[in-house]
Short mmCIF file of C-alpha atoms in Angstrom, two decimals:
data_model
loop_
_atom_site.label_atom_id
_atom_site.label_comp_id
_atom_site.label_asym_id
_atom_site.label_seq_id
_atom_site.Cartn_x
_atom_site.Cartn_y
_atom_site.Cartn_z
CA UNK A 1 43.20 -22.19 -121.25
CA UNK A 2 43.70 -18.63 -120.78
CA UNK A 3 42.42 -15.04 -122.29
CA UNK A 4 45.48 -13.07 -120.72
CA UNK A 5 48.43 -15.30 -121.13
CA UNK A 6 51.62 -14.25 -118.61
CA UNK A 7 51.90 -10.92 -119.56
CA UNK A 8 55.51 -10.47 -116.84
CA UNK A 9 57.03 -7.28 -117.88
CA UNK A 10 54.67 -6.93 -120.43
CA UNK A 11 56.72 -5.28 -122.84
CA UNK A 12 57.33 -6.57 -126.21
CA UNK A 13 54.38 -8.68 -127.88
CA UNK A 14 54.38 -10.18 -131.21
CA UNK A 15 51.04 -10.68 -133.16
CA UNK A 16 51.46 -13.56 -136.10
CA UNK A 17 48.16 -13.82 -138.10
CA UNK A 18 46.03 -16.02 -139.80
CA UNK A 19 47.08 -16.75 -144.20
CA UNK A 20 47.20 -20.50 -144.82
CA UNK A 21 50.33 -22.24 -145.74
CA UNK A 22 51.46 -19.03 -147.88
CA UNK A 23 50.58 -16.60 -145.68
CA UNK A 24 53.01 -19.00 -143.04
CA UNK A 25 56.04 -18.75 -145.16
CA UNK A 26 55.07 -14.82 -145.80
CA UNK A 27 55.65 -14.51 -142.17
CA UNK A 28 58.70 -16.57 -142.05
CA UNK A 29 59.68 -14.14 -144.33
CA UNK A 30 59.38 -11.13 -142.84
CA UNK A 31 60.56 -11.96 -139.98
CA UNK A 32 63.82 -12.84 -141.19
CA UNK A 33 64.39 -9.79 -142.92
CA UNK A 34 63.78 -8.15 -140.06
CA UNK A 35 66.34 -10.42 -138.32
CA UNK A 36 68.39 -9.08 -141.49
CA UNK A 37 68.54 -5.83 -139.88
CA UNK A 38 69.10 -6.31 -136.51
CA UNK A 39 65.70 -6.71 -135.15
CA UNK A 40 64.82 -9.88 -133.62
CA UNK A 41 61.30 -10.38 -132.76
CA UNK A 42 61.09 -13.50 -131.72
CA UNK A 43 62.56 -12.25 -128.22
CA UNK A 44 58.96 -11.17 -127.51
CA UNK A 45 57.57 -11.20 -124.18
CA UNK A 46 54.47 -12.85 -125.23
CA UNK A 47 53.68 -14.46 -128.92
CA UNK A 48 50.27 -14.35 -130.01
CA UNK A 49 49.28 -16.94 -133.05
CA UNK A 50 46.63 -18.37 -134.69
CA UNK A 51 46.33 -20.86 -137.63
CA UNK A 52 49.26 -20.39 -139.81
CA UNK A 53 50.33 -17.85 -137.04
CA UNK A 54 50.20 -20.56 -135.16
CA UNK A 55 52.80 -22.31 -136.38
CA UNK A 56 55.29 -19.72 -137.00
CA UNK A 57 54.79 -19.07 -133.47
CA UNK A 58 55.31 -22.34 -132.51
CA UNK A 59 58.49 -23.10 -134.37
CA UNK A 60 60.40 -19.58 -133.27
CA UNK A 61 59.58 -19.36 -129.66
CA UNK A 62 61.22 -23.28 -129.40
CA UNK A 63 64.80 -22.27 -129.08
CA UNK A 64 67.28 -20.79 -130.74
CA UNK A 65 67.59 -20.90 -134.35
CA UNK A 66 64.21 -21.65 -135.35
CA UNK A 67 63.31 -19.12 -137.37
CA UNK A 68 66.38 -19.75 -139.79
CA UNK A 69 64.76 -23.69 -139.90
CA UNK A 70 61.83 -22.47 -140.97
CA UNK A 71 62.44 -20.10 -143.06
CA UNK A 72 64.81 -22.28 -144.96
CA UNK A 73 62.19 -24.82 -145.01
CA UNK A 74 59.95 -22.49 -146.90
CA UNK A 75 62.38 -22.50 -149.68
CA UNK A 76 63.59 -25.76 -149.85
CA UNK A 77 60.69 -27.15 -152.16
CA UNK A 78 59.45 -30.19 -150.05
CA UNK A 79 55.65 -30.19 -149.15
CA UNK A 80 54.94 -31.05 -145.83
CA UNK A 81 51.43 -31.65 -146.32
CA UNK A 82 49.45 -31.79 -150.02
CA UNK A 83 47.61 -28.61 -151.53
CA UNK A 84 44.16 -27.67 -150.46
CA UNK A 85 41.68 -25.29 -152.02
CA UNK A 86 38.92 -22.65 -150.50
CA UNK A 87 36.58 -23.11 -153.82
CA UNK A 88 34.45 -20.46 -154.84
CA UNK A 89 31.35 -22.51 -152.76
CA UNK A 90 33.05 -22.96 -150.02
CA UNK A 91 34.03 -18.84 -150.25
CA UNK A 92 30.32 -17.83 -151.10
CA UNK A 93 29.22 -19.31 -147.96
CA UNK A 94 31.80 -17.47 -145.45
CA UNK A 95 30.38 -14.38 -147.16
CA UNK A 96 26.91 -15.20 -146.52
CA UNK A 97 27.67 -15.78 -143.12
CA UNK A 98 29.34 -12.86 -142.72
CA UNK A 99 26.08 -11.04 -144.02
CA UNK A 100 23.90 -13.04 -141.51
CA UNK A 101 26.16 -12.43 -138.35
CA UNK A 102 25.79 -9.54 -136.10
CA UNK A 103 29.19 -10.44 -133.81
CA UNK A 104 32.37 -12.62 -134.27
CA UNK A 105 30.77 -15.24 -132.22
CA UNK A 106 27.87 -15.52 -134.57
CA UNK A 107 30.06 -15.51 -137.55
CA UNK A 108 32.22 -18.77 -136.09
CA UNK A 109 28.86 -20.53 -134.71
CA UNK A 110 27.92 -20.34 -138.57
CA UNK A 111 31.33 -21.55 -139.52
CA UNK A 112 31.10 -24.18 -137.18
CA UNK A 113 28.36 -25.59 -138.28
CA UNK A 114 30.09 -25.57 -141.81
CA UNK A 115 32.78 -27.16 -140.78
CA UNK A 116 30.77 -30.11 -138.79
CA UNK A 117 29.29 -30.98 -141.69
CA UNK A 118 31.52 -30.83 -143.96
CA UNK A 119 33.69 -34.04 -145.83
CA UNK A 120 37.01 -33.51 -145.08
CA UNK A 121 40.11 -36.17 -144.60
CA UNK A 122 40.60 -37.30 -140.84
CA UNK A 123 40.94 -35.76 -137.88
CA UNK A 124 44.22 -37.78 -136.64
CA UNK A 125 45.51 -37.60 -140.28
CA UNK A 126 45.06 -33.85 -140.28
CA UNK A 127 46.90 -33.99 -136.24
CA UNK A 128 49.70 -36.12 -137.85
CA UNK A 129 50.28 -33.50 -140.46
CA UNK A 130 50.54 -30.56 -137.97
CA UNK A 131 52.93 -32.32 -136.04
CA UNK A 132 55.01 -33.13 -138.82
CA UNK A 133 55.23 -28.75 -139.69
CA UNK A 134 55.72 -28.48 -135.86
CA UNK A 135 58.77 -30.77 -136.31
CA UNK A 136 61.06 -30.51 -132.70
CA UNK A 137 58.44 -27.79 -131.62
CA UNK A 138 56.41 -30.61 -130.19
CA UNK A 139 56.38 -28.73 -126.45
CA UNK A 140 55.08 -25.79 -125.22
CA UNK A 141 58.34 -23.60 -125.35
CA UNK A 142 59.44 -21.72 -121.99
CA UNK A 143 58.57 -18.13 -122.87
CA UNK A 144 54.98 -17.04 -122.95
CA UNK A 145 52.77 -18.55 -125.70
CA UNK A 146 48.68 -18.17 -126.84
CA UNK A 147 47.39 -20.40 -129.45
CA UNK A 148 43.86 -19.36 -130.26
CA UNK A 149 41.33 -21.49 -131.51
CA UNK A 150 37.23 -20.95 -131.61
CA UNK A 151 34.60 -23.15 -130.36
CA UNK A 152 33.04 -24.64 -133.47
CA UNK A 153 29.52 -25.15 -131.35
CA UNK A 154 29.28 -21.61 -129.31
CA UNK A 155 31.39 -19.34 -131.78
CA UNK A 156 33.61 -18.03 -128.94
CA UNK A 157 37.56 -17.68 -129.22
CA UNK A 158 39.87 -19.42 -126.70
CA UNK A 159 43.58 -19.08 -126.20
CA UNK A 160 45.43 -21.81 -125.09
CA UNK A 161 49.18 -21.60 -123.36
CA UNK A 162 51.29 -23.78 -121.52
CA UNK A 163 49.02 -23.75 -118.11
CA UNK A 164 46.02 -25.27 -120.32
CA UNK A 165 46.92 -28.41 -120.16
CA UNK A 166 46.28 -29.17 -123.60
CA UNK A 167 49.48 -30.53 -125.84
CA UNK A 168 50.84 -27.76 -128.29
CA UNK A 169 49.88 -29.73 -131.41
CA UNK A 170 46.10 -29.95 -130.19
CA UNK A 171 46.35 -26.25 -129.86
CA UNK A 172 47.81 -25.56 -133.14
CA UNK A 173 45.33 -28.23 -134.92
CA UNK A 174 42.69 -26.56 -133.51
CA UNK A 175 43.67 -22.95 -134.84
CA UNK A 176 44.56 -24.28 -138.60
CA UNK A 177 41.12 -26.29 -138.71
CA UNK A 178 40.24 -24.13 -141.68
CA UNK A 179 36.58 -24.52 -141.83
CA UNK A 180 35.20 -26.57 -145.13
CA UNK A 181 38.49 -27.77 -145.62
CA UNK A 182 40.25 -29.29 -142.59
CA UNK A 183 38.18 -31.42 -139.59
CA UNK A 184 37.44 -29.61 -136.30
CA UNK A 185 40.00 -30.52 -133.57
CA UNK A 186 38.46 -32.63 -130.66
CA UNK A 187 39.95 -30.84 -127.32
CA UNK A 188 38.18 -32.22 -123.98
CA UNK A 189 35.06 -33.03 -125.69
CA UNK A 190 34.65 -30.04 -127.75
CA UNK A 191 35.16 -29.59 -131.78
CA UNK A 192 37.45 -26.14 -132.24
CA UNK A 193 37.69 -24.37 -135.86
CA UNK A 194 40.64 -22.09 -137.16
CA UNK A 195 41.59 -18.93 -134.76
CA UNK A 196 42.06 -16.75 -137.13
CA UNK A 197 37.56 -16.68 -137.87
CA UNK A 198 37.07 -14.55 -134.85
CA UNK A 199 39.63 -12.15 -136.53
CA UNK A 200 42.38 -12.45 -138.73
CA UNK A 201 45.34 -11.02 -136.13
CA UNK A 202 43.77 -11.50 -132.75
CA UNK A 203 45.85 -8.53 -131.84
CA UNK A 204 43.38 -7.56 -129.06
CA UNK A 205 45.13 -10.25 -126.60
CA UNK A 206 48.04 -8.34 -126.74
CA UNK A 207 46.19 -5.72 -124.55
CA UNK A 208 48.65 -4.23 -121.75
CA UNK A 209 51.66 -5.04 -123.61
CA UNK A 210 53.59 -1.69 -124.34
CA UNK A 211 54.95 -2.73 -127.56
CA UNK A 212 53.33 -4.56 -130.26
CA UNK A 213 54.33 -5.86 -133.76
CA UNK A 214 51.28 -7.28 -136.09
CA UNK A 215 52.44 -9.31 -138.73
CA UNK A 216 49.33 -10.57 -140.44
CA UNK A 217 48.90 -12.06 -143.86
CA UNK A 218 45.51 -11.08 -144.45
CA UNK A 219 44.51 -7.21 -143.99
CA UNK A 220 40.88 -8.15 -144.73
CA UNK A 221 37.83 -6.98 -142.17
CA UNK A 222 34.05 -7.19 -142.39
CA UNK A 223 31.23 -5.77 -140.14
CA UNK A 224 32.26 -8.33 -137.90
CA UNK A 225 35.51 -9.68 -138.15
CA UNK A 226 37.95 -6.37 -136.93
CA UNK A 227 40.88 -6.18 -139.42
CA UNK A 228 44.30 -6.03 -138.42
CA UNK A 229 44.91 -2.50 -138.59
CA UNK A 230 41.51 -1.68 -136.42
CA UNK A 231 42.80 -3.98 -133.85
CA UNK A 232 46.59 -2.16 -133.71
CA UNK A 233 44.65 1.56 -133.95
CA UNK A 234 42.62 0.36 -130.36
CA UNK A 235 45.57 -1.14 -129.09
CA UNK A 236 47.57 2.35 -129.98
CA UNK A 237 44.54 4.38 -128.71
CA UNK A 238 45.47 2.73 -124.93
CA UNK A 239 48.84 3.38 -124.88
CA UNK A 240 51.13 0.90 -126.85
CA UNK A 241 53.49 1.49 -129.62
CA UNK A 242 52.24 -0.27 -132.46
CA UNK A 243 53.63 -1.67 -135.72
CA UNK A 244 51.19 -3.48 -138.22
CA UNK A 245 52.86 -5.39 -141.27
CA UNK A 246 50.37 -6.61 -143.77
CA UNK A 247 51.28 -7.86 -147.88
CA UNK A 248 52.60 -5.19 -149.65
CA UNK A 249 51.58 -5.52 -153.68
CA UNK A 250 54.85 -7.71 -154.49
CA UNK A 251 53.81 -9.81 -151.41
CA UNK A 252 50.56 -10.47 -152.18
CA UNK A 253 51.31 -11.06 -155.83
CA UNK A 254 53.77 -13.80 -154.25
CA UNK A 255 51.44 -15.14 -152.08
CA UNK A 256 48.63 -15.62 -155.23
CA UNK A 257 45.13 -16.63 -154.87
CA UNK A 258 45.42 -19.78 -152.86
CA UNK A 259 47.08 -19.56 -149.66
CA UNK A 260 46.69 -23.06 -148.85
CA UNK A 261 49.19 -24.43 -152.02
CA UNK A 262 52.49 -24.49 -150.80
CA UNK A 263 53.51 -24.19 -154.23
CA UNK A 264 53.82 -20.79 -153.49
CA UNK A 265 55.90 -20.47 -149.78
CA UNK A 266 59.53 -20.32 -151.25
CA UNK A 267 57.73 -17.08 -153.60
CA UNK A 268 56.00 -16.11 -150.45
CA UNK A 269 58.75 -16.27 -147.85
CA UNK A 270 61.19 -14.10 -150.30
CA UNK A 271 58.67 -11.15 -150.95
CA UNK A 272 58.30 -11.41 -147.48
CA UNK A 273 62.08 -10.75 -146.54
CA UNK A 274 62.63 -8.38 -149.14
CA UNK A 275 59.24 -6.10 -148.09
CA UNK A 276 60.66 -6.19 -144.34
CA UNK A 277 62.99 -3.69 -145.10
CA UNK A 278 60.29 -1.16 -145.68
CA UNK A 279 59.59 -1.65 -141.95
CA UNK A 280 62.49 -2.07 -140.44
CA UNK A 281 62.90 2.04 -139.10
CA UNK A 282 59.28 2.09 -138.08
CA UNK A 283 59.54 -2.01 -136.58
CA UNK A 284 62.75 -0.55 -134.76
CA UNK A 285 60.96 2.55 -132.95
CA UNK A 286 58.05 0.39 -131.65
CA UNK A 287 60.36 -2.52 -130.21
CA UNK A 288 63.52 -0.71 -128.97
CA UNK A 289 61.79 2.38 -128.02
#
């Protein structure tokens, strides 16, 4: 497990947030259309993911072509796991522990404890069903990889690469165990919740990286979760060119209410390819310099 990851060269980093199944084929999305016009992210130096970042992150840095894989998969109608649901309950209570936390940590202790408790289905049925969206990306790919994931007992966030010594679908488990809805991931004796509670990008561990691209699902921030936007504006203030992609209106009409339904990834993954285009002049500048 690492904080840094292998930041050789560190030039290019890609950020892939935290949006549920939807917010996954959002991303998918986007990056395509970027791909559309010439830009290929998934070159970066270092990818940064957590929950359905995660994934995406997983799947592209495998090999060659698998972003078109997945984005086609996004469109091609079959569910590769059934439709959950954040209810309102389960929503007033992350506020309310929002309200009662003073730091990140805090907030994903109080999550943890949620999620502990919690009824959910089982934790090697919810593995099984990662590694089926993982598909072939099974192994930690060559190029540099962080997977982060927060300690459901202590509330702090961990990144995990290829040097942790923990398989790639424990890792990505850990970061999609939504909390109230999916189990905490058992990794060397500890129970880890989603990576995306500490913050929704997790932009700050691309620190040192002189060119960064945010895609993030959800724009959201509180008093202690930093948004996406907050995280690219520090990590402009030191010195990297930053782009930060969040749902345009379209997108996040696309991408509904529930981003854990993958009724709604083919809807998703198009608004996300058509809103790249808005980005692609400013996406350009940051990773081509």
């Amino acid at each position: 497990m690492t904080q840094t990851g292998k930041q050789a060269g560190k030039r290019t980093a890609l950020v892939l947030g935290a949006g549920g199944l939807v917010g996954a084929g959002w991303e998918a999305g986007v990056l395509r259309g970027l791909l559309d016009a010439g830009i290929d992210l998934t070159t970066a130096d270092l990818i940064v993911g957590s929950s359905a970042g995660a994934v995406v992150g997983a799947r592209i840095a495998s090999g060659p072509g698998g972003l078109d894989a997945l984005y086609e998969e996004q469109l091609d109608g079959q569910a590769t796991e059934s439709a959950a649901r954040l209810g309102l309950p389960m929503i007033l209570r992350y506020a309310l522990a929002v309200l009662r936390s003073r730091t990140p940590e805090e907030y994903g202790r109080r999550l943890g404890r949620l999620a502990l408790a919690a009824p959910t289905v089982a934790e090697a049925d919810r593995r099984a069903t990662v590694a089926r969206r993982l598909g072939r990306a099974a192994d930690w790919p060559a190029r540099p990889l962080l997977i982060t994931a927060v300690d459901a007992g202590t509330g702090e966030l961990a990144a995990y690469d290829e040097d942790s010594g923990v398989p790639l679908t424990d890792a990505v488990t850990a970061s999609c165990a939504i909390p109230g809805v999916w189990p905490p991931a058992t990794i060397d004796g500890r129970r880890w919740i989603d990576g995306g509670i500490h913050s929704t990008a997790n932009a700050h561990l691309a620190a040192g990286y002189d060119r960064v691209v945010v895609v993030a699902p959800s724009a959201r921030g509180s008093k202690v979760v930093l948004s996406p936007a907050r995280q690219g504006a520090d990590l402009a203030a030191a010195g990297a060119r930053v782009e930060v992609i969040t749902p345009d209106e379209a997108s996040r009409k696309a991408i509904g209410r529930d981003a854990l339904d993958p009724a709604h990834r083919a809807a998703a993954a198009r608004a996300g390819r058509a809103q790249a285009a808005s980005h692609t002049e400013a996406v350009a500048v940051v990773w081509t310099g």
